Coordinates of C-alpha atoms in Angstrom, one line a residue:
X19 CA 0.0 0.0 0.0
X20 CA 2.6 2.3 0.5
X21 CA 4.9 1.9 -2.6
X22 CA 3.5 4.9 -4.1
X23 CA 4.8 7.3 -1.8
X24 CA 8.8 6.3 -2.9
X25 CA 9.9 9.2 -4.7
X26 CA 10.2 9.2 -8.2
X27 CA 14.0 9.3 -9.1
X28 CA 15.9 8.5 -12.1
X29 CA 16.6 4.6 -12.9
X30 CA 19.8 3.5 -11.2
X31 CA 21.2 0.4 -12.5
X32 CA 20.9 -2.1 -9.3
X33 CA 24.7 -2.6 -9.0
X34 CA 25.4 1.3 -9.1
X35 CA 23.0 1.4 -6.2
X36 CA 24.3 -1.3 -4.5
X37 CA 27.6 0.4 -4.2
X38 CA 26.5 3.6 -2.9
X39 CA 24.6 1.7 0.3
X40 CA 27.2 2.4 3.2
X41 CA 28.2 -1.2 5.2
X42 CA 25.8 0.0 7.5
X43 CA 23.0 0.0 6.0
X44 CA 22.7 -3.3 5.2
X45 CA 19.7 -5.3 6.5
X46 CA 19.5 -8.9 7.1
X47 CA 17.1 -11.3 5.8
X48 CA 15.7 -12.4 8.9
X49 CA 15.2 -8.6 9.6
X50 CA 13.2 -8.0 6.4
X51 CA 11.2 -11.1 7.5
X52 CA 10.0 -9.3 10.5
X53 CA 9.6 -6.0 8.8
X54 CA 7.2 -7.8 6.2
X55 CA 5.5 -9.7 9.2
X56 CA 4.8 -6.5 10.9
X57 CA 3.7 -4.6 7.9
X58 CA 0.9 -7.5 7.1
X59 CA -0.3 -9.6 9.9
X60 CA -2.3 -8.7 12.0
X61 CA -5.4 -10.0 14.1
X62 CA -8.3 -8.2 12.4
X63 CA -8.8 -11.0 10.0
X64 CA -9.3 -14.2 12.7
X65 CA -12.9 -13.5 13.2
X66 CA -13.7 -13.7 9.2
X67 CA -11.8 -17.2 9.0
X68 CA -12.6 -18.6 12.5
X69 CA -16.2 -19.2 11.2
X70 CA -15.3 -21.9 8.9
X71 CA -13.4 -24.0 12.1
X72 CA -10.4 -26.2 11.2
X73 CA -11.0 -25.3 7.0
X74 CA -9.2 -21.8 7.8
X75 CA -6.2 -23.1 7.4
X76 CA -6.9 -24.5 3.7
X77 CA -8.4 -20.9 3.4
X78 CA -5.3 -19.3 4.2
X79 CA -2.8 -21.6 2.5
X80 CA -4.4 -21.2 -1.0
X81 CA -4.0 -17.4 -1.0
X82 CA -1.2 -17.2 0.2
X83 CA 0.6 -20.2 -2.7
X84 CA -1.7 -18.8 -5.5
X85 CA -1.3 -14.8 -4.4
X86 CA 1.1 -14.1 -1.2
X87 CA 3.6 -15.8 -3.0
X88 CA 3.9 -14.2 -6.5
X89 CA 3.4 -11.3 -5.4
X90 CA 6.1 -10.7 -2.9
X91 CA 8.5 -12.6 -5.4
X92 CA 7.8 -10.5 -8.7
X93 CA 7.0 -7.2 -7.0
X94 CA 11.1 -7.6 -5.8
X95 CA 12.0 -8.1 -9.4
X96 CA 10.3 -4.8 -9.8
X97 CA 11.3 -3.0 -6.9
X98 CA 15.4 -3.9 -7.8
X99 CA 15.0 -2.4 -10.7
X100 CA 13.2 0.8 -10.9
X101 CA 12.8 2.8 -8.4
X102 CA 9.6 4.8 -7.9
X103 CA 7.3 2.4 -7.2
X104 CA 4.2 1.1 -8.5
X105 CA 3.8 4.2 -10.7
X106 CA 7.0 3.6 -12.2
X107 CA 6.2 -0.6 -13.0
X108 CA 3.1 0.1 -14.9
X109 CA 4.2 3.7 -16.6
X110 CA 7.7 1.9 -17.9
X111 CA 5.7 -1.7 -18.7
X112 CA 2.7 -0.2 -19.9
X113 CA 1.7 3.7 -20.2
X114 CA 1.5 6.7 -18.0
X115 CA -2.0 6.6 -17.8
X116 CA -2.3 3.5 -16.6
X117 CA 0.9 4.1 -14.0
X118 CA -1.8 6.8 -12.8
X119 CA -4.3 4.0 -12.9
X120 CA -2.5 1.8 -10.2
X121 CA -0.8 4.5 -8.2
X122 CA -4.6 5.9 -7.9
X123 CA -6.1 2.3 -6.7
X124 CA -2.8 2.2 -3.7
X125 CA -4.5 5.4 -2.6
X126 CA -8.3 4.8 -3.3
X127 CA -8.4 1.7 -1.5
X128 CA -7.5 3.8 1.6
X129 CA -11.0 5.6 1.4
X130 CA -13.3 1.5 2.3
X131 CA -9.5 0.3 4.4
X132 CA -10.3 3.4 7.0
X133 CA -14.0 2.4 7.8
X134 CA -13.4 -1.0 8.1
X135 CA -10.1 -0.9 9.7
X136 CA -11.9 1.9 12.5
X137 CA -14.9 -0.6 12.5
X138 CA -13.2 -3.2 13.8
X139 CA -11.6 -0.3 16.4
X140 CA -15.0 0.7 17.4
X141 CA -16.2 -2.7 18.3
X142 CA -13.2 -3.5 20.1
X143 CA -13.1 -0.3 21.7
X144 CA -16.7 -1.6 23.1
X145 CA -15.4 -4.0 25.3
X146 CA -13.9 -1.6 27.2
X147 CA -17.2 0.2 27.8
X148 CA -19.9 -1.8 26.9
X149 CA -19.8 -4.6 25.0
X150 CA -23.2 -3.6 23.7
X151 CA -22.2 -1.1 21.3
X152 CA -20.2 -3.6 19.7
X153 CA -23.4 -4.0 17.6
X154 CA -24.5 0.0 17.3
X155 CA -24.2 1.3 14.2
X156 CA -24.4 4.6 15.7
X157 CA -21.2 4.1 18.2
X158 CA -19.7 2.7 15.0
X159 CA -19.9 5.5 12.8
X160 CA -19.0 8.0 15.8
X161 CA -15.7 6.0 16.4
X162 CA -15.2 6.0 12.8
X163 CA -15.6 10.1 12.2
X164 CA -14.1 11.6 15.4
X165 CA -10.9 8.9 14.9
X166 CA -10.2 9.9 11.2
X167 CA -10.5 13.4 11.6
X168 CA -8.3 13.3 14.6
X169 CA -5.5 11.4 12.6
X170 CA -6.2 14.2 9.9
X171 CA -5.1 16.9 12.5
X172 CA -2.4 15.3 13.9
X173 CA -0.8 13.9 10.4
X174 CA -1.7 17.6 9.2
X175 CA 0.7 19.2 11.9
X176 CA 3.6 17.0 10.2
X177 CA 3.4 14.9 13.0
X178 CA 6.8 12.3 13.1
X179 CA 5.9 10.6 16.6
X180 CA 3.8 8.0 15.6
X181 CA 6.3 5.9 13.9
X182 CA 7.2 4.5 17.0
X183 CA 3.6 3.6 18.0
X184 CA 3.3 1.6 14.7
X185 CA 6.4 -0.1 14.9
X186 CA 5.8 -1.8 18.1
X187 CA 2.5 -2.1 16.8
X188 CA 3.5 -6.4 16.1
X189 CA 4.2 -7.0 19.5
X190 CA 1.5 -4.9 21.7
X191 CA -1.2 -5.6 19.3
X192 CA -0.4 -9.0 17.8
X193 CA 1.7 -11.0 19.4
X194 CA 1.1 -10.7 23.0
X195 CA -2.7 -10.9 22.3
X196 CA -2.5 -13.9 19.7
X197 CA 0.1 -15.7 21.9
X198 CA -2.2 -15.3 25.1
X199 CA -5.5 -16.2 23.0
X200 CA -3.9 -19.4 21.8
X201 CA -2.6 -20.7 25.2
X202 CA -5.6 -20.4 26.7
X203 CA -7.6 -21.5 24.0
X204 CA -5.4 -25.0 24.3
X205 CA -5.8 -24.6 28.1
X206 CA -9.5 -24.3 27.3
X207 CA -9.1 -27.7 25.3
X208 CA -6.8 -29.3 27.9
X209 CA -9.6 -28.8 30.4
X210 CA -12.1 -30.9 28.9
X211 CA -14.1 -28.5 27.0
X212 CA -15.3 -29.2 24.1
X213 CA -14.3 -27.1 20.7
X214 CA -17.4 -25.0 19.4
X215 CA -15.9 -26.1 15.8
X216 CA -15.3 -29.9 14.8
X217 CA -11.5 -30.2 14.5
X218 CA -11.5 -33.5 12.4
X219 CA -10.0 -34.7 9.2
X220 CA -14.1 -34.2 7.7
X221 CA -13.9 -30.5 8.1
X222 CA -9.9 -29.6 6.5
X223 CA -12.0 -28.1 3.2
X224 CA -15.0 -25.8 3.4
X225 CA -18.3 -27.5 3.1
X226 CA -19.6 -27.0 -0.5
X227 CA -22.6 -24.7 -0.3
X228 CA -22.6 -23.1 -3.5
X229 CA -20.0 -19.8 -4.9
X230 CA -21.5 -18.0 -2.0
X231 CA -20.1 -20.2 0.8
X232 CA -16.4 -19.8 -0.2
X233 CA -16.5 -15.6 -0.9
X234 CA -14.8 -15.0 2.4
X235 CA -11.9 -16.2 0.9
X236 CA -11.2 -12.4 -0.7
X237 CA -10.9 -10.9 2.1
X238 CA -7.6 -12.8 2.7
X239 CA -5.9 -11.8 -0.7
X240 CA -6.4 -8.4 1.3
X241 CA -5.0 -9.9 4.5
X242 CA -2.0 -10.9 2.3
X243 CA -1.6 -7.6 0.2
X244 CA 1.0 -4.8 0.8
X245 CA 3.8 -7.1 -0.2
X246 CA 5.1 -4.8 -3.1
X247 CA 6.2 -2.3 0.1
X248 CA 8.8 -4.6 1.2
X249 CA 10.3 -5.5 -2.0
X250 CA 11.8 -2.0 -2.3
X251 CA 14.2 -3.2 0.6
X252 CA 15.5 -5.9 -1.5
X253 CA 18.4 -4.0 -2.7
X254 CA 19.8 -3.9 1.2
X255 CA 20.1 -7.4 1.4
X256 CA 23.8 -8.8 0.8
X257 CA 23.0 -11.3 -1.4
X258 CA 19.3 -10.4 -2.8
X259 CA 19.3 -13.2 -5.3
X260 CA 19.2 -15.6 -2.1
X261 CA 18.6 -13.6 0.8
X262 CA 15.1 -12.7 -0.3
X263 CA 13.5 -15.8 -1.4
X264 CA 14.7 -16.9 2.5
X265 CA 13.4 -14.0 3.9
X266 CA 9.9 -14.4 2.3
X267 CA 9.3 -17.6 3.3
X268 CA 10.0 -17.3 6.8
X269 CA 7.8 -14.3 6.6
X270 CA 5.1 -16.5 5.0
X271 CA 5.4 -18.7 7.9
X272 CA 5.1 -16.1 10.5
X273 CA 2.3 -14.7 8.8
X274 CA 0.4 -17.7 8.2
X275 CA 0.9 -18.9 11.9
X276 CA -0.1 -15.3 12.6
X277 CA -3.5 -15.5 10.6
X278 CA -3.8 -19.1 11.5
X279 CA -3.4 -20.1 14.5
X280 CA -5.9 -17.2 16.2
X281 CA -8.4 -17.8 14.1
X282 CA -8.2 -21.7 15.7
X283 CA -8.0 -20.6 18.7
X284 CA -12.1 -18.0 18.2
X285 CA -13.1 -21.0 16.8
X286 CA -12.5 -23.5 19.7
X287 CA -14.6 -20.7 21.9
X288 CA -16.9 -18.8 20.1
X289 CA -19.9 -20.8 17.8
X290 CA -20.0 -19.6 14.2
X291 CA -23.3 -18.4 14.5
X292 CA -22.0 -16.2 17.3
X293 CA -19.2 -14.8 15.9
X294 CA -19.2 -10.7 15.0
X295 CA -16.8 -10.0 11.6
X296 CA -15.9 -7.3 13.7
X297 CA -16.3 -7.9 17.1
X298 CA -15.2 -12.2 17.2
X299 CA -11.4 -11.4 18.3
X300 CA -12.9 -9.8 21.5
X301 CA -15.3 -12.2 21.9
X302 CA -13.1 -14.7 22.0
X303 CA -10.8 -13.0 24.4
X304 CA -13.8 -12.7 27.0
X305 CA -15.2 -16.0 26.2
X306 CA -11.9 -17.4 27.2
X307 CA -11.3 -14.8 30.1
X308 CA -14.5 -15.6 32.1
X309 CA -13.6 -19.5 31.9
X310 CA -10.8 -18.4 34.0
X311 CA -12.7 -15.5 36.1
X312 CA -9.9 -13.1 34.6
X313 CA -12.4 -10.9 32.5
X314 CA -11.0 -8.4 34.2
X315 CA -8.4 -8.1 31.7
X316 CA -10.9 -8.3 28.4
X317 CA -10.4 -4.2 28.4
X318 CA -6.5 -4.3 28.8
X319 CA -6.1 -6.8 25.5
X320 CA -8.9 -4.1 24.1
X321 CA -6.9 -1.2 24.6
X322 CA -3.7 -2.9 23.6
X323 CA -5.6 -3.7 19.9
X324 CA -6.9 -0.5 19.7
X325 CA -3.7 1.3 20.2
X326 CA -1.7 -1.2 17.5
X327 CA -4.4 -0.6 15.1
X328 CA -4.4 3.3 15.7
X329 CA -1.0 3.3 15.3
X330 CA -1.5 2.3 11.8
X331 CA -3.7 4.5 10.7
X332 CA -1.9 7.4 11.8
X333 CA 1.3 6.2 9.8
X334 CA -0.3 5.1 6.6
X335 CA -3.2 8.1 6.7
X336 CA -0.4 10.5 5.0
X337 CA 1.5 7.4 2.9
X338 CA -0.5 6.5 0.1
X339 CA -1.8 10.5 -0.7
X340 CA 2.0 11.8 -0.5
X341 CA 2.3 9.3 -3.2
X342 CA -0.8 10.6 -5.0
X343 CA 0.1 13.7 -4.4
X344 CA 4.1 13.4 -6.2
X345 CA 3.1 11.9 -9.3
X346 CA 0.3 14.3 -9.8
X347 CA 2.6 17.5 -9.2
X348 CA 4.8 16.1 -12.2
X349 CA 2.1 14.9 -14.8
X350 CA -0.8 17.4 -13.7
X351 CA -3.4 14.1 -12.6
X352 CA -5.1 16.1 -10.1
X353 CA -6.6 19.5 -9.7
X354 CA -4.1 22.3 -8.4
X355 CA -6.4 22.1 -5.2
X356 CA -5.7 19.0 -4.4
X357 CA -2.1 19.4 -5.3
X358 CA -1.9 22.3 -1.9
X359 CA 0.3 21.7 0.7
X360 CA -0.6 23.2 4.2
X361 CA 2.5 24.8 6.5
X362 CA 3.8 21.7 7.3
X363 CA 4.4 20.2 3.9
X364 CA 1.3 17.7 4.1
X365 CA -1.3 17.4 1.5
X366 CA -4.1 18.4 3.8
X367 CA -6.5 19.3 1.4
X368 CA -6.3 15.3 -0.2
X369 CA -7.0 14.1 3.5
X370 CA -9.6 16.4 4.4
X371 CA -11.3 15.0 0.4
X372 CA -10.8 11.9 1.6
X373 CA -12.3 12.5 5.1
X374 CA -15.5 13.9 3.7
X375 CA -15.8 10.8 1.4
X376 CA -15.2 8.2 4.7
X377 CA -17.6 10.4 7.2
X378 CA -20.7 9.7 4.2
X379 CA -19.1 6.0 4.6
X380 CA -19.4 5.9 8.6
X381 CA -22.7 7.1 8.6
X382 CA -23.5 3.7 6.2
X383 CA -23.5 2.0 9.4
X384 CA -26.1 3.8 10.9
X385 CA -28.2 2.5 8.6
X386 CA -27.2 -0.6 7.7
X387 CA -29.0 -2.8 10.6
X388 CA -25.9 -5.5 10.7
X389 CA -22.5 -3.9 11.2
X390 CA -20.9 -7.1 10.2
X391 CA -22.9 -7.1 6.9
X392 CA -21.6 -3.3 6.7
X393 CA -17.9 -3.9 7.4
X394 CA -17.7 -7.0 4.9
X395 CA -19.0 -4.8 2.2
X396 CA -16.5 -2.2 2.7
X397 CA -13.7 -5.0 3.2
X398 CA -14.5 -6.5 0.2
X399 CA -14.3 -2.8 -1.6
X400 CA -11.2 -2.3 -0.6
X401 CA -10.0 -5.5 -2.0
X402 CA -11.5 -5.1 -4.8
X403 CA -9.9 -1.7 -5.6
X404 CA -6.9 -3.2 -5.1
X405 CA -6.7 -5.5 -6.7
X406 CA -7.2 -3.9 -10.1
X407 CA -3.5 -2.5 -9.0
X408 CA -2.2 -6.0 -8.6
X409 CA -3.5 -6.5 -12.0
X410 CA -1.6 -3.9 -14.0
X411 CA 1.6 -5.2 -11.9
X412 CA 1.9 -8.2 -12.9
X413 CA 0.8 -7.6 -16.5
X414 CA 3.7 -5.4 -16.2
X415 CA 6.0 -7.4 -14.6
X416 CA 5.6 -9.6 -17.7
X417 CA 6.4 -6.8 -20.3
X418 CA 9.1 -5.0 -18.6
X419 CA 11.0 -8.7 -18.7
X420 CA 10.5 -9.1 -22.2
X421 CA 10.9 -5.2 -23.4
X422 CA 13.7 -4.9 -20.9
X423 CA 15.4 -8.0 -20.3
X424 CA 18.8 -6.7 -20.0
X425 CA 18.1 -3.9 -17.7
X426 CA 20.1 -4.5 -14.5
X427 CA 18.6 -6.2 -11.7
X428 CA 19.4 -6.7 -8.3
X429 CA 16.7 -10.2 -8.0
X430 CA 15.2 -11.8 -10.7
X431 CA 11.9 -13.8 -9.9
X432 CA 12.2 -17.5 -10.9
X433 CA 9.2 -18.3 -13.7
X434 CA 8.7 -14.8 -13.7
X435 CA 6.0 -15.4 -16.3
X436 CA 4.3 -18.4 -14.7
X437 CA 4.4 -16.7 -11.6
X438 CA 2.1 -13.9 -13.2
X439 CA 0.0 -15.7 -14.7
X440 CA -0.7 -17.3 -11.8
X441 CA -1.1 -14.1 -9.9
X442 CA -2.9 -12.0 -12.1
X443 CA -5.5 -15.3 -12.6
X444 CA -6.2 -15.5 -8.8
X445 CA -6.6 -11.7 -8.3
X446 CA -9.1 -11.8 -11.2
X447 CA -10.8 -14.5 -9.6
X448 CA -10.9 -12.8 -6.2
X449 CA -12.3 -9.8 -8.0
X450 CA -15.0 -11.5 -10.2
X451 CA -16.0 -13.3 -7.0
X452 CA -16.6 -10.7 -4.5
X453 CA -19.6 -9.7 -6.6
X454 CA -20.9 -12.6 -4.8
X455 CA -22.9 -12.0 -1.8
X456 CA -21.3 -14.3 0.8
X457 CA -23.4 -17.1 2.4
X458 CA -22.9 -14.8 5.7
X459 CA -24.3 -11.5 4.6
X460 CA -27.8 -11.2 6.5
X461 CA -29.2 -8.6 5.1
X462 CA -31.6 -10.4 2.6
X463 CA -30.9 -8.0 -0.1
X464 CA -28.3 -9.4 -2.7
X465 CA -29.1 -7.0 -5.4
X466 CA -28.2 -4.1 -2.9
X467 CA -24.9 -6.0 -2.1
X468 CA -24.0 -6.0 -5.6
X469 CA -24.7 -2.1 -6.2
X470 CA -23.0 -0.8 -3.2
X471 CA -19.6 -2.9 -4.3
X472 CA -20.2 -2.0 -7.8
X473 CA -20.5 1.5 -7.2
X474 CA -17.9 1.4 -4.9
X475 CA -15.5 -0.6 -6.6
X476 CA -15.8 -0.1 -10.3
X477 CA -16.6 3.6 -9.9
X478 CA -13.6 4.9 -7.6
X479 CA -11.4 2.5 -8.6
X480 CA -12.1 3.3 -12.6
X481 CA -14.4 6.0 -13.1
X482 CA -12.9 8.3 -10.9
X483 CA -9.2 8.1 -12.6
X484 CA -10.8 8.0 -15.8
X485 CA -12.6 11.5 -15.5
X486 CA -9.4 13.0 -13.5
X487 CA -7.7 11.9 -16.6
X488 CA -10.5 13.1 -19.2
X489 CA -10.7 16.7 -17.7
X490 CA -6.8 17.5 -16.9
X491 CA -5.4 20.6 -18.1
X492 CA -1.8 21.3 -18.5
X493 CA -2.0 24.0 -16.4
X494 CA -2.4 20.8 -13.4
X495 CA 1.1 20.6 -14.1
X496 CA 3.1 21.6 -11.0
X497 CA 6.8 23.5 -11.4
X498 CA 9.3 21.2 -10.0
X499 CA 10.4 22.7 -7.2
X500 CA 10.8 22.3 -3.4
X501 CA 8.2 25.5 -1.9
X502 CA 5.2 24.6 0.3
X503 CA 2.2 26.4 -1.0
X504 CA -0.3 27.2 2.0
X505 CA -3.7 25.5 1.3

């Protein structure tokens, strides 16, 4: 997701830049392992896959082979090539326009990834009040508006702090939490109690119920998405060509026992027919808690999940924009208004767009009666969105290898092609799916399922490019220079 916000420099040949990285700044592979662990798994997820019980773990192999995979290994190719990010990959494969194209999905996704990500705040954040309002679409949509627009203000002031909070973001809101909710969740087991899902051989795969029953599946490809961020590190490993395929797969690992083994554990405590989309990882967590007579500490693991997650959002808000924001100064994509800068060098004007947009998206859950209906729509959104980025990457991926196969490299992807085909089939498949109305939506209403993802991911993830496109002037063009204009 955050590739796009990589300056746009000149192409370096990979050895050139290999030789200007001081000793120092080399990284290991078993540090870019945990980088990319960090920057992907978290525990939002576990509720979504903890419905289908022991077939999870099917559910998150296959995405993570037919997606995870390819994309992590082609989008280093890329990255230890050409600098610049997505924009550059599909501009120098394919055309400008289309550079815009995926550059604009990075940053468009962000506008359905806030509302659900502060969705799932909002319901956690409830079970350190009232675990009522873990269903109230009204306390949803509140959390949601007076969270954004916070971040807004404090990203707007240029804010640098937050880094930190992110970074330990792994440990305080993933890894303490998941390793406590597994160990009691086999204590749980170990004391005789009896799992809420069947954990035998009959129940590795899904049961068949039709397209509908395997659509949750798309919500992992998001799960497993943001790989291409890593890759650009490839070019600080030692030894990329071997370093990074080591470093990926022990990052898979991690991940997948990250995603995994949580989503066992809600599913040994909590019935599927219980289970919130939003609220099942702190169900679980006081489920498990008052088996113990430690519930007392439901709203410590709450707090500790709210703060990772905030933490996030406050160091991706600006990412994605400022990447917007670069490319648009030097090919005029956007208006001149949305080009501003405040005082402090931050696109302000972009977020505060982009905040109107997601407070007419919070106030959806008002009036959508199930919030978990309301946050898998706007889940599924944002993967669709994008994934029509992952498209144009891998498409090309494929041309820049056979227009440019000489151009220096720092890692080349092995079955490059294969590997994309591979890729680019399961992302279309993920997108053609989520059309689907998923056996779990309750609302009764698949046609309004349909429009709502429709609308919102085939018009702002292509209309909207395609009429900032359409309209540009050249006067959109901004002067290269360093000056911050005042919004």
């Amino acid at each position: 997701m955050s590739s796009a916000d990589v300056p746009v420099v000149p192409p370096a040949a990979a050895e050139t830049a290999k030789a200007k990285v001081p000793a120092t700044a080399w990284i290991s592979w078993v540090a870019l392992a945990m980088m990319t662990t960090s920057s992907v798994a978290s525990l939002r997820a576990a509720p979504t896959m903890a419905v289908y019980g022991l077939a999870c773990v099917f559910l998150y192999l296959l995405p993570a082979l037919v997606f995870l995979l390819p994309t992590s290994l082609v989008s280093a190719e890329l990255a230890s090539g050409w600098t610049g990010g997505v924009y550059r990959w599909v501009s120098e494969g394919l055309s400008k326009p289309l550079g815009f194209l995926a550059v604009w999905c990075q940053f468009a996704m962000t506008i359905f990834y806030y509302p659900s990500l502060l969705g799932f705040v909002a319901s956690t954040l409830a079970y350190v009040f009232n675990p009522d309002l873990a269903s109230s679409g009204v306390w949803t949509a509140a959390v949601i508006m007076v969270t954004y627009w916070t971040g807004v203000w404090v990203s707007s002031r240029g804010t640098k702090g937050v880094a930190g909070l992110a970074s330990g973001g792994l440990i305080i809101g993933t890894l303490v939490p998941g390793t406590v909710l597994v160990t009691l969740g086999i204590v749980f087991l170990g004391q005789g109690n009896e799992s809420a899902a069947p954990m035998t051989a009959d129940n590795i795969f899904p049961a068949w119920a039709g397209l509908a029953s395997l659509v949750l599946i798309v919500n992992n490809f998001l799960s497993y998405s943001g790989m291409e961020m890593n890759a650009v590190h490839v070019s600080s490993l030692r030894k990329p060509a071997t370093e990074f395929p080591k470093a990926i797969f022990l990052a898979m690992g991690l991940v997948l026992a990250i995603f995994i083994l949580p989503a066992l554990a809600i599913s040994w405590i909590v019935p599927a027919e219980q289970l919130s989309l939003t609220a099942g990882v702190m169900q679980a967590f006081d489920a498990v808690f008052a088996n113990f007579g430690w519930q007392w500490l439901t709203p410590i693991v709450g707090i500790m999940l709210v703060t990772a997650s905030l933490g996030g959002m406050l160091t991706w808000l600006a990412g994605p924009s400022k990447g917007l924001l670069l490319i648009s100064r030097q090919e005029g994509y956007l208006p001149p208004y949305l080009q501003k800068l405040n005082k402090n060098g931050v696109q302000q004007n972009i977020l505060v767009v982009q905040g109107a947009i997601t407070t007419v998206i919070a106030l959806l859950y008002a009036f959508i009666p199930d919030v978990s209906s309301a946050y898998w729509i706007f889940s599924v959104i944002t993967t669709q969105v994008y994934l029509i980025m992952y498209l144009l990457m891998f498409v090309a991926a494929i041309q820049l290898r056979r227009k440019q196969p000489d151009h220096p490299r720092g890692y080349r992807a092995p079955m490059l092609i294969g590997m994309c085909g591979v890729g680019f089939a399961a992302s279309l498949a993920a997108l053609l799916v989520g059309f689907v109305p998923p056996s779990q939506f309750e609302s009764g209403n698949s046609l309004l399922y349909v429009v709502f993802v429709a609308v919102g991911a085939l018009g702002l993830g292509l209309l909207v490019p395609y009429l900032f496109l359409k309209l540009r002037k050249p006067t959109w063009k901004q002067p290269e220079s360093t000056e911050v204009t005042e919004s």
